[in-house]
Coordinates of C-alpha atoms in Angstrom, one line a residue:
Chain A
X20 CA 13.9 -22.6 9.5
X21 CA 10.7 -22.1 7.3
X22 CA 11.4 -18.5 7.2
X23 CA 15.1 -18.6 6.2
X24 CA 13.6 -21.2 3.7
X25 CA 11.2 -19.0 2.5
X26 CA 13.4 -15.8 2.4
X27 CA 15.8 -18.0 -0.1
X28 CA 13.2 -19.3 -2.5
X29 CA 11.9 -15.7 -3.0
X30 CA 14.9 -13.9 -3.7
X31 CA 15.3 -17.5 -5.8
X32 CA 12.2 -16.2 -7.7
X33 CA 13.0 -12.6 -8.1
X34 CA 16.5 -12.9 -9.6
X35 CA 15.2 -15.1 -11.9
X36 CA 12.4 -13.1 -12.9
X37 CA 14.4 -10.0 -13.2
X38 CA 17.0 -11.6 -15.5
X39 CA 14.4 -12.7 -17.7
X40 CA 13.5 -9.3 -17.5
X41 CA 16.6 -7.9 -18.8
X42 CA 17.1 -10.2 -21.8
X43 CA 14.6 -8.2 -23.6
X44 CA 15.8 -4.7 -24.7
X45 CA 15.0 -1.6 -22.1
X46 CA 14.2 2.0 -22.3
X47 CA 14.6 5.2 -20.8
X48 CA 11.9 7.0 -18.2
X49 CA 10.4 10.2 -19.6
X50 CA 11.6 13.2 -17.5
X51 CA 9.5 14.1 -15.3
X52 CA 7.9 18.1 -15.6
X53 CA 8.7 20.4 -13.0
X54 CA 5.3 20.3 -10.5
X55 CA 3.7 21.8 -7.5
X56 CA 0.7 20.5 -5.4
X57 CA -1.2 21.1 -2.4
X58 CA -4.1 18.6 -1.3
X59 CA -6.9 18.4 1.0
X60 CA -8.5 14.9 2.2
X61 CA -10.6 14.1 4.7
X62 CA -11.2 10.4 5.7
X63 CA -14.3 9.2 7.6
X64 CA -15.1 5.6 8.6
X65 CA -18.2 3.8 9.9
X66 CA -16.4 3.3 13.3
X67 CA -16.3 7.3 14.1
X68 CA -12.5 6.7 13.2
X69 CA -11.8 10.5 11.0
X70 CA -8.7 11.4 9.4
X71 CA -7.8 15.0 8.1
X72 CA -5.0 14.5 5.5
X73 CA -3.3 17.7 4.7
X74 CA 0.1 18.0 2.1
X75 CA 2.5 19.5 0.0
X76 CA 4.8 18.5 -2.9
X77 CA 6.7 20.0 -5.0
X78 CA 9.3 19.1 -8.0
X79 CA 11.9 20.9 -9.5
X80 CA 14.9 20.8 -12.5
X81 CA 17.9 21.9 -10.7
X82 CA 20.4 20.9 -13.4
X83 CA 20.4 19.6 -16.8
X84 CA 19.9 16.1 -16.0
X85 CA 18.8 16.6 -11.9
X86 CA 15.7 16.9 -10.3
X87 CA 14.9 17.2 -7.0
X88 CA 11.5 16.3 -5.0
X89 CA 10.1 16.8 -1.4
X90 CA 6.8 16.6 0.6
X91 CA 4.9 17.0 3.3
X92 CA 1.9 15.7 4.8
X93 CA -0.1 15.3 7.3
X94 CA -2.5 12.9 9.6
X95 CA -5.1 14.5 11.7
X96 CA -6.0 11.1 13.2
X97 CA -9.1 11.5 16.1
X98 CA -11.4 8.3 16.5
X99 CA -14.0 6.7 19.0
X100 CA -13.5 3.1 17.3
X101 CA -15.2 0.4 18.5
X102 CA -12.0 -2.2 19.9
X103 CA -13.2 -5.8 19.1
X104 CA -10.7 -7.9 21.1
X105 CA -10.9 -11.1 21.0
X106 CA -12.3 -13.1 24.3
X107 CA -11.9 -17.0 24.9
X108 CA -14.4 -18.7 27.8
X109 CA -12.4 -21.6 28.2
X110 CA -9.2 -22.3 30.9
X111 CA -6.9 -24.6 30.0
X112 CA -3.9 -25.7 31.8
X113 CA -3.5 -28.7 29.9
X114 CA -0.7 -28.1 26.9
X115 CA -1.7 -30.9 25.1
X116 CA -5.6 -30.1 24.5
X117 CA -6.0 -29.0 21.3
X118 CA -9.8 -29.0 21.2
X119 CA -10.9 -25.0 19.9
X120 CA -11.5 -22.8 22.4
X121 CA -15.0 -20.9 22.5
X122 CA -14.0 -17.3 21.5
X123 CA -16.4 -14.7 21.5
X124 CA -16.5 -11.2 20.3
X125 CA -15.9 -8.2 22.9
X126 CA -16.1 -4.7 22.2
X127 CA -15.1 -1.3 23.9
X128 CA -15.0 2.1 22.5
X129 CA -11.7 3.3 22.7
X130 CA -10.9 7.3 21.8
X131 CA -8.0 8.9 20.9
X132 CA -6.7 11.9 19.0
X133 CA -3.5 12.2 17.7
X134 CA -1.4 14.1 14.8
X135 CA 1.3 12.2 12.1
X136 CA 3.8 14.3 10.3
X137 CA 5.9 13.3 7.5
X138 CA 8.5 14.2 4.8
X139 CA 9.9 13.0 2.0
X140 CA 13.0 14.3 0.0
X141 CA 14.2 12.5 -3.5
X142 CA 17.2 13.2 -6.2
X143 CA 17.1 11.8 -9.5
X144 CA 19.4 12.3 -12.0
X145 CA 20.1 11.4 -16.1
X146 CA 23.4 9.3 -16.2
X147 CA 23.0 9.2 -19.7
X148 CA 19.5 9.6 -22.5
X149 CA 18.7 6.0 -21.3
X150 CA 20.0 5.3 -17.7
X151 CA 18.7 7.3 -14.4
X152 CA 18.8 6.6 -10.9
X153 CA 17.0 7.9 -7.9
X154 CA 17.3 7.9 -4.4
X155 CA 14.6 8.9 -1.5
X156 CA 14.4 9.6 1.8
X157 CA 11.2 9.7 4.3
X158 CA 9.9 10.2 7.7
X159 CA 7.3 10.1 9.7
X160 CA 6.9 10.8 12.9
X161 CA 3.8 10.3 15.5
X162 CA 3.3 10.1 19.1
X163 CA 3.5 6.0 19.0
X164 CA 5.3 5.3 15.6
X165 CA 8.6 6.8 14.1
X166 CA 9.4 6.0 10.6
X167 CA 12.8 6.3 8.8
X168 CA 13.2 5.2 5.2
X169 CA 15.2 5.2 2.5
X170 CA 15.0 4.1 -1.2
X171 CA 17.6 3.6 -4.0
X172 CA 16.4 3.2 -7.9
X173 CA 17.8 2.8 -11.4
X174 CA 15.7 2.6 -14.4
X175 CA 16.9 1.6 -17.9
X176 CA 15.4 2.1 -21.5
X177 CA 15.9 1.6 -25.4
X178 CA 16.8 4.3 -27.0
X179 CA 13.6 5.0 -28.2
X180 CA 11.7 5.2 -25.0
X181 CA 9.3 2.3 -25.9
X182 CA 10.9 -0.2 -23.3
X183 CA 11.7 0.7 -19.5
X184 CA 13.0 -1.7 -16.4
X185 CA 13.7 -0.6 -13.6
X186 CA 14.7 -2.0 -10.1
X187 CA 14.2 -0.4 -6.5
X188 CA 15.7 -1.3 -3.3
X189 CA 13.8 0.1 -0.1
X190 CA 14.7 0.0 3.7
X191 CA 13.1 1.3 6.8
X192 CA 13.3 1.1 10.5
X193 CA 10.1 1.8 12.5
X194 CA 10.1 2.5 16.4
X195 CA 7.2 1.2 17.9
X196 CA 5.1 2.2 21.3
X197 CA 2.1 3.6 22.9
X198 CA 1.2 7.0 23.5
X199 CA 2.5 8.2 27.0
X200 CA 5.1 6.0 27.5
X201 CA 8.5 7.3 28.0
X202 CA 9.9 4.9 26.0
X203 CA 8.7 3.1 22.6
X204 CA 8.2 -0.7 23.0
X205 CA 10.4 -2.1 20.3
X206 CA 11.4 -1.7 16.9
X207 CA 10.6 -3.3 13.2
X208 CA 13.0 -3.2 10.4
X209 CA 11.8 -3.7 6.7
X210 CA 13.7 -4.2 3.6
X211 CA 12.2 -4.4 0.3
X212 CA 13.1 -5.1 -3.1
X213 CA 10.7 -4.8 -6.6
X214 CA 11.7 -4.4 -10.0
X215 CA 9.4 -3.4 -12.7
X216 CA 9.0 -3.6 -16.5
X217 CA 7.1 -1.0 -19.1
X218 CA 6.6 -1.3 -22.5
X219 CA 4.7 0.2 -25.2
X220 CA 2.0 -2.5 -27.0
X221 CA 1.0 0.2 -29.3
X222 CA 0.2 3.8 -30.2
X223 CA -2.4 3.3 -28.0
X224 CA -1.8 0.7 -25.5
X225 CA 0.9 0.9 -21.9
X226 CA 1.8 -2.4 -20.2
X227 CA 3.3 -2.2 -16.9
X228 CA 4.9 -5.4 -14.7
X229 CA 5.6 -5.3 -11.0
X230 CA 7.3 -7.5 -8.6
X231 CA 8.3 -7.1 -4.9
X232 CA 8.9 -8.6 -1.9
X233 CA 9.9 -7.5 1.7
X234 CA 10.6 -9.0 4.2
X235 CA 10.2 -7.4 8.2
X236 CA 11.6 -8.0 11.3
X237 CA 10.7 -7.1 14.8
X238 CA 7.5 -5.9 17.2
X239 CA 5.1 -7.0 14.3
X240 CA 1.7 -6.6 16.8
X241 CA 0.3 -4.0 18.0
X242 CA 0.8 -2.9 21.8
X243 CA -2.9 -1.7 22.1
X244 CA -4.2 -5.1 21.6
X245 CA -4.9 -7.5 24.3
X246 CA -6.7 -10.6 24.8
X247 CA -8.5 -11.5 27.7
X248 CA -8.9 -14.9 29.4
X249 CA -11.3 -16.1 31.2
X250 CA -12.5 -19.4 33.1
X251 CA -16.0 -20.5 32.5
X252 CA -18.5 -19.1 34.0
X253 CA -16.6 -16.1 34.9
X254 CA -16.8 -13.5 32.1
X255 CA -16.3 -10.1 34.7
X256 CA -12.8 -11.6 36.1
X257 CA -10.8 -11.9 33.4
X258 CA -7.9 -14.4 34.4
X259 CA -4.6 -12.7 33.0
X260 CA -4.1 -10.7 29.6
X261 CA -2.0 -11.4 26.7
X262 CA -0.4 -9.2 24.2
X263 CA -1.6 -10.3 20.9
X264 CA 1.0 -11.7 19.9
X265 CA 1.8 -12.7 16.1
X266 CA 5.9 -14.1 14.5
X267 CA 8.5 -11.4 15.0
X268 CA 9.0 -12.1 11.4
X269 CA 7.1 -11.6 7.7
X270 CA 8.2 -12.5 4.4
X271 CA 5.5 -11.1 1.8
X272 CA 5.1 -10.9 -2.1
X273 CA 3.2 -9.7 -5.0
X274 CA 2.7 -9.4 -8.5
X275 CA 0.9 -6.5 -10.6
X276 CA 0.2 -5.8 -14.3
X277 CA -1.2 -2.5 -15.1
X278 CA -2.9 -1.8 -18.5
X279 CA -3.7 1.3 -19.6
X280 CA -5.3 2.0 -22.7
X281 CA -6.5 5.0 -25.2
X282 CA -9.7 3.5 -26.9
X283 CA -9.8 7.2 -28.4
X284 CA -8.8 10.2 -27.9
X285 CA -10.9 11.2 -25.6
X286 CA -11.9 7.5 -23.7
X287 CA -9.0 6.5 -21.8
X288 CA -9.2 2.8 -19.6
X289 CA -6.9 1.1 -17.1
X290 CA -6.7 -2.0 -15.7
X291 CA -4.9 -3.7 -12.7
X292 CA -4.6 -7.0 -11.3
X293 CA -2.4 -7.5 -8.5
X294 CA -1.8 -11.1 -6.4
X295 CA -0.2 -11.2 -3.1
X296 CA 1.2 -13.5 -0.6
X297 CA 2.8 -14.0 2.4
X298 CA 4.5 -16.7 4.9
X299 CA 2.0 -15.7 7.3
X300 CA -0.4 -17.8 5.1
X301 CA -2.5 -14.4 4.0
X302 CA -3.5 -15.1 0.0
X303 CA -5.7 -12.6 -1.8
X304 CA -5.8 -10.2 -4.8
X305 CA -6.9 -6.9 -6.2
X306 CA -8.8 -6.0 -9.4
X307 CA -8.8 -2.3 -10.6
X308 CA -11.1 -1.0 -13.5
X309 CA -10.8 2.9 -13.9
X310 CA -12.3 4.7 -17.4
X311 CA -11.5 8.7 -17.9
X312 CA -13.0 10.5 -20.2
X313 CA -12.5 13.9 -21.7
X314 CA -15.7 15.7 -22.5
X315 CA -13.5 19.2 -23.3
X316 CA -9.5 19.8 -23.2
X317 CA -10.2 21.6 -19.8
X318 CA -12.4 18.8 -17.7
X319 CA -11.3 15.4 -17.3
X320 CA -13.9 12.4 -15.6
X321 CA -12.6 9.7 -14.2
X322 CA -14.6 6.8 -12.5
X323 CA -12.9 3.6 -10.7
X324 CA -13.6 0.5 -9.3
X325 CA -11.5 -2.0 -6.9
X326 CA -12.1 -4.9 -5.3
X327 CA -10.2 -6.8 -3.0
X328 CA -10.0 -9.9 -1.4
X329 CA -7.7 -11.9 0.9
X330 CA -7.7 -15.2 3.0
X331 CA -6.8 -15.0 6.6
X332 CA -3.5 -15.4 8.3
X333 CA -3.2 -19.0 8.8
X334 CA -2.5 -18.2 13.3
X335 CA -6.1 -15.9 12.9
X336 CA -7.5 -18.3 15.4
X337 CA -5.8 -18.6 18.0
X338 CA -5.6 -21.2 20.9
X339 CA -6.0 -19.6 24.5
X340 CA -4.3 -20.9 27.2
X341 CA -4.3 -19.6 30.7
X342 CA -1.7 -20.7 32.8
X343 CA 1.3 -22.6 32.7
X344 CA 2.6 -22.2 28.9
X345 CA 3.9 -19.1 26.7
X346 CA 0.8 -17.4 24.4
X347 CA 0.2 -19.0 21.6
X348 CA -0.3 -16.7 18.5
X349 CA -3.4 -15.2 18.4
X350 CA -4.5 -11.2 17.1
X351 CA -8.0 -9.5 16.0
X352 CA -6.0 -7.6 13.5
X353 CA -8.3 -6.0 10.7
X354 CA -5.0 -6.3 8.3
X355 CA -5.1 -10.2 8.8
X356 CA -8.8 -11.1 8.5
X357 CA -10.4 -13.1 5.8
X358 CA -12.2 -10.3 4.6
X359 CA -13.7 -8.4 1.0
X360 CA -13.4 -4.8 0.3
X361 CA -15.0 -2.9 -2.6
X362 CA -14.7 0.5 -3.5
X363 CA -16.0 2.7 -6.0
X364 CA -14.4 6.5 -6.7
X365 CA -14.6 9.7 -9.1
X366 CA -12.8 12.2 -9.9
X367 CA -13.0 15.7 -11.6
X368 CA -10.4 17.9 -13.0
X369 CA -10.4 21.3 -14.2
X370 CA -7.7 23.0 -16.1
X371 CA -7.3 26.6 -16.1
X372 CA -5.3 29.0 -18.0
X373 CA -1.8 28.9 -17.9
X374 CA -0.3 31.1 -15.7
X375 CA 3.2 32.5 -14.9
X376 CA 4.4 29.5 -17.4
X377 CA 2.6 26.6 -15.7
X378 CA -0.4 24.9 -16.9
X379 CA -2.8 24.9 -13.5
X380 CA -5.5 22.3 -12.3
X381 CA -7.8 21.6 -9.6
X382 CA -9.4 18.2 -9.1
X383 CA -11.7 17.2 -6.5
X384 CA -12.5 13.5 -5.6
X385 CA -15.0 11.2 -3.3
X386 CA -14.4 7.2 -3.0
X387 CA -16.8 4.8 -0.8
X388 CA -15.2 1.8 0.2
X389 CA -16.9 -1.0 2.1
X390 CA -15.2 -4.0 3.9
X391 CA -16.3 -6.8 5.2
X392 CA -14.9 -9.3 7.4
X393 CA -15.6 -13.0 8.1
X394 CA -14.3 -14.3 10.9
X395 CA -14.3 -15.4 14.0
X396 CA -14.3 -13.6 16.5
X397 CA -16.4 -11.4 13.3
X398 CA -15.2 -7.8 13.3
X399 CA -17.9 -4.9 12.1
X400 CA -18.7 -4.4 8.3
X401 CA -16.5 -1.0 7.7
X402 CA -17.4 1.7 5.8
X403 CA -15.6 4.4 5.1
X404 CA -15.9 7.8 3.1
X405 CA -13.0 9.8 1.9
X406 CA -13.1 13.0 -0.2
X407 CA -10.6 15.7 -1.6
X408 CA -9.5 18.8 -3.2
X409 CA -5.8 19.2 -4.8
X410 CA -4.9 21.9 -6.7
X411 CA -1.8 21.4 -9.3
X412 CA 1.0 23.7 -10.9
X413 CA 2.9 21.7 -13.7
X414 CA 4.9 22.6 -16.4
Chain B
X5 CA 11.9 -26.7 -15.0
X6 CA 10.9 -23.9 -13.1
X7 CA 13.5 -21.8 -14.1
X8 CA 13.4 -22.3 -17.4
X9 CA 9.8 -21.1 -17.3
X10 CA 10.6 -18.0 -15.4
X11 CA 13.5 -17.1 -17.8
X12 CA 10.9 -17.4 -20.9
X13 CA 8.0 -15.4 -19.1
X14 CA 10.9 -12.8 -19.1
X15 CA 11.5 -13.6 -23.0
X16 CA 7.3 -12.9 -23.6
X17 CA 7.2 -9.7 -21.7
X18 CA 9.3 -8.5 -25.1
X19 CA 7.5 -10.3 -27.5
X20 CA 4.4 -8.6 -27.0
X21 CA 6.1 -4.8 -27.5
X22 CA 5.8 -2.6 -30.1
X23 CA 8.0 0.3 -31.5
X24 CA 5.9 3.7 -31.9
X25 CA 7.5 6.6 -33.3
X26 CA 7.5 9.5 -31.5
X27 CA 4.9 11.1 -34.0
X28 CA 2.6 7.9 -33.2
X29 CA 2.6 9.1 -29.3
X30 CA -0.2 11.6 -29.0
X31 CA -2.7 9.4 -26.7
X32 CA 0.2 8.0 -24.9
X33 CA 1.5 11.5 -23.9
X34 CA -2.1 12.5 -22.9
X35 CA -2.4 13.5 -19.3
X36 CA -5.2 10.7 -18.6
X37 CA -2.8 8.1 -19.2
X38 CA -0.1 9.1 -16.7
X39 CA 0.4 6.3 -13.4
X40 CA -0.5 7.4 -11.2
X41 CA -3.4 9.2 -12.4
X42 CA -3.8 11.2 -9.2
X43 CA -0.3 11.1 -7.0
X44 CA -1.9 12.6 -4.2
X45 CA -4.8 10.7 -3.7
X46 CA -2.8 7.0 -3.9
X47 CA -0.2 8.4 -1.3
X48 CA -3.3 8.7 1.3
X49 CA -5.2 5.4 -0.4
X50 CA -1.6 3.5 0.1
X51 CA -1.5 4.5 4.1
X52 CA -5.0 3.4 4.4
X53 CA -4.9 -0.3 2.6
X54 CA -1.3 -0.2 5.0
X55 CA -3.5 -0.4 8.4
X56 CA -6.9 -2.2 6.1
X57 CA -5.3 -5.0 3.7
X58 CA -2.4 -7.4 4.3
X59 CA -1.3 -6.9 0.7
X60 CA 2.4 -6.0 0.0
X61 CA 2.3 -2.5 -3.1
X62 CA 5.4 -3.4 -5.0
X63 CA 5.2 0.8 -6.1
X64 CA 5.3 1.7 -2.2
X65 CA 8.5 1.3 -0.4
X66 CA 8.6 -0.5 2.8
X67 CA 7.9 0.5 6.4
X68 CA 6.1 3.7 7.6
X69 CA 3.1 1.8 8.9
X70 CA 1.4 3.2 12.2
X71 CA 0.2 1.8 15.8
X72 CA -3.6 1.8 15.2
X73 CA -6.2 -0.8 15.0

């Protein structure tokens, strides 16, 4: 009931924010140029967890008003993380004690390596100087998660290009499992909708509005996760194990504005602020700062900053109960910890001469981002490393 | 009340826009002012908040999450 609930007060909130929206006038997208791209990342974490990120894109005109777009990439995924499950030391097999349970931290190192592949394909296409829609397709595929989603988009403009809205409507069924089973566990299905607004403060100045929700459906937790119960005094003989176990359903939401400014013509800033919610009772926001600067027509600096914060799921501490009812919610999840994150990250580019009619550049990058967690069980501080190398054709 | 609120929030996103002639565009066509700024880079940095942060991007689409921790 407090979903369904939920579910109609948001799309309550969208409709009305995308007809306000659309009582101001609304301009076209800019076509896009025709672009190719390889990249190169590797991702490194605190917990020995390493990811190699290979891919591939490319963007072409195929008609007067249609252009076509498709990707690859690529997770090269092998780890030794440390597992923190969650561990209670107290048996209960009375229903009606609600008195907290003592939960502790456990930890085992857990190994794995294991490849993700995915593509994407898009189409978009000019209706007219001021109307386009799009439509996108991706998948991804790994030994434990399969991934199938589509998108549909329209964006509209004034006719001269200083106002844009646009509205997207995203869907995707996910099959869920564990490596080596024959079969995957279960299923999630997500369906999305954000619409957007851009328009032009000045000469100088971009303002960008965002608004989304979506809402999923299905095996939300994750089938490595366990948690262990035991009776007091007995910490080697665990009594039973649970599934962590979290609601089959999620209804979540945000809002972002996006500034981007030219203090000169060679100083450029941005700024975002993004707020998020959901009806799992996770709160939190995210605060961008980027500056780039142009020292010469061929180099391009750019530094940025984000920090993030959000406020635990409101089921994060569970209630353990051994025997005799049904597993209350509980999960260890990393994604649903009170927890900060900050991250700082630069970025070169190079542009050389123009060759065979496109303009080509290479950029390399590095971010650091820490997170911390507070909790309890508490989970490890994270820190994790991620560099790259992409090397652009664009014309 | 509330709706009446929403509806003029939509009426202020307008009020704040300007018209620039095309002439007038020079720093907004620059290449440092492009969203993304790095296309590459936020496709890996969205997979990674995915499994890391319970935050919803409204400029991702939905699903393609993964079984880890």
């Amino acid at each position: 009931m407090v979903a369904t609930d939920s579910v109609r007060r948001a799309a309550r909130v969208a409709a009305v924010l995308a007809c306000g929206s659309l009582l101001a006038p609304i301009g076209p997208s800019a076509h896009a140029d025709d672009r190719g791209a390889v990249a190169f990342f590797v991702h490194q974490t605190s917990d020995r967890l390493t990811v190699i990120h290979p891919s591939a894109s490319v963007r072409a005109d195929v008609g007067e008003d249609t252009e076509l777009s498709a990707g690859y990439d690529a997770d090269i995924i092998s780890a030794a993380t440390v597992d923190v499950r969650t561990v209670a030391y107290r048996a209960s097999v009375d229903s009606s004690d609600d008195s907290p349970p003592d939960v502790v931290a456990g930890a085992s190192v857990r190994g794995f390596e294991e490849v993700r592949n995915g593509l994407s394909l898009g189409i978009a296409h000019g209706f007219t100087r001021t109307v386009s829609g799009n439509v996108g397709y991706r998948f991804s595929d790994s030994p434990d998660y399969v991934t199938n989603a589509a998108s549909l988009g329209m964006s509209v403009s004034d006719d001269d290009k200083n106002r844009t809205g646009t509205v997207a409507l995203s869907v995707a069924h996910d099959d869920v499992g564990r490596v080596g089973d024959i079969r995957f566990l279960d299923s999630v299905t997500s369906l999305g909708v954000s619409v957007g607004w851009s328009t032009l403060l000045s000469s100088l100045a971009v303002f960008d509005l965002l608004a989304g929700i979506e809402h999923q459906s299905g095996f939300l937790e994750s089938p490595y996760r366990t948690v262990p119960v035991y009776a007091p005094g007995e910490p080697n003989d665990p009594l039973e194990h649970y599934l962590e176990s979290v609601p089959d359903a999620r209804l979540r939401g945000a809002l972002q504005g996006l500034v981007r400014i030219g203090f000169t013509p060679h100083v450029f800033g941005r700024a975002l602020l993004r707020a998020h919610h959901d009806d799992w009772g996770v709160l939190g926001a995210t605060l961008g700062l980027g500056v780039a600067i142009e020292p010469h027509p061929d180099w391009l600096c750019s530094l940025d900053g984000r920090f993030y914060l959000q406020r635990e799921a409101g089921f994060y501490r569970g209630r353990y109960y051994t025997t005799g009812d049904a597993p209350r919610l509980r999960t260890a999840d990393r994604e649903l910890a009170a927890s900060r994150h900050v991250s700082a990250s630069t970025r070169l580019e190079y542009s050389a001469a123009a060759w065979l009619g496109f303009t080509w550049r290479v950029n390399a990058n590095a971010e650091l981002t820490v997170r911390h967690y507070d909790d309890t069980p508490r989970l490890p501080e994270e820190i994790a490393i991620q560099t790259g190398l992409a090397l652009v054709a664009q014309r | 009340m509330r709706v009446a609120c929403m509806i003029a929030f939509g009426v202020l996103l307008n009020s704040g826009c300007a018209s620039v002639a095309a002439y007038e565009r020079e720093t907004l066509a620059h290449r440092a002012m492009t969203e993304p700024l790095d296309p590459e880079r936020q496709g890996l940095s969205a997979h990674v908040a995915g499994a890391r942060e319970a935050a919803l991007d409204p400029g991702n689409s939905a699903g393609g999450g993964c079984g880890c921790n």
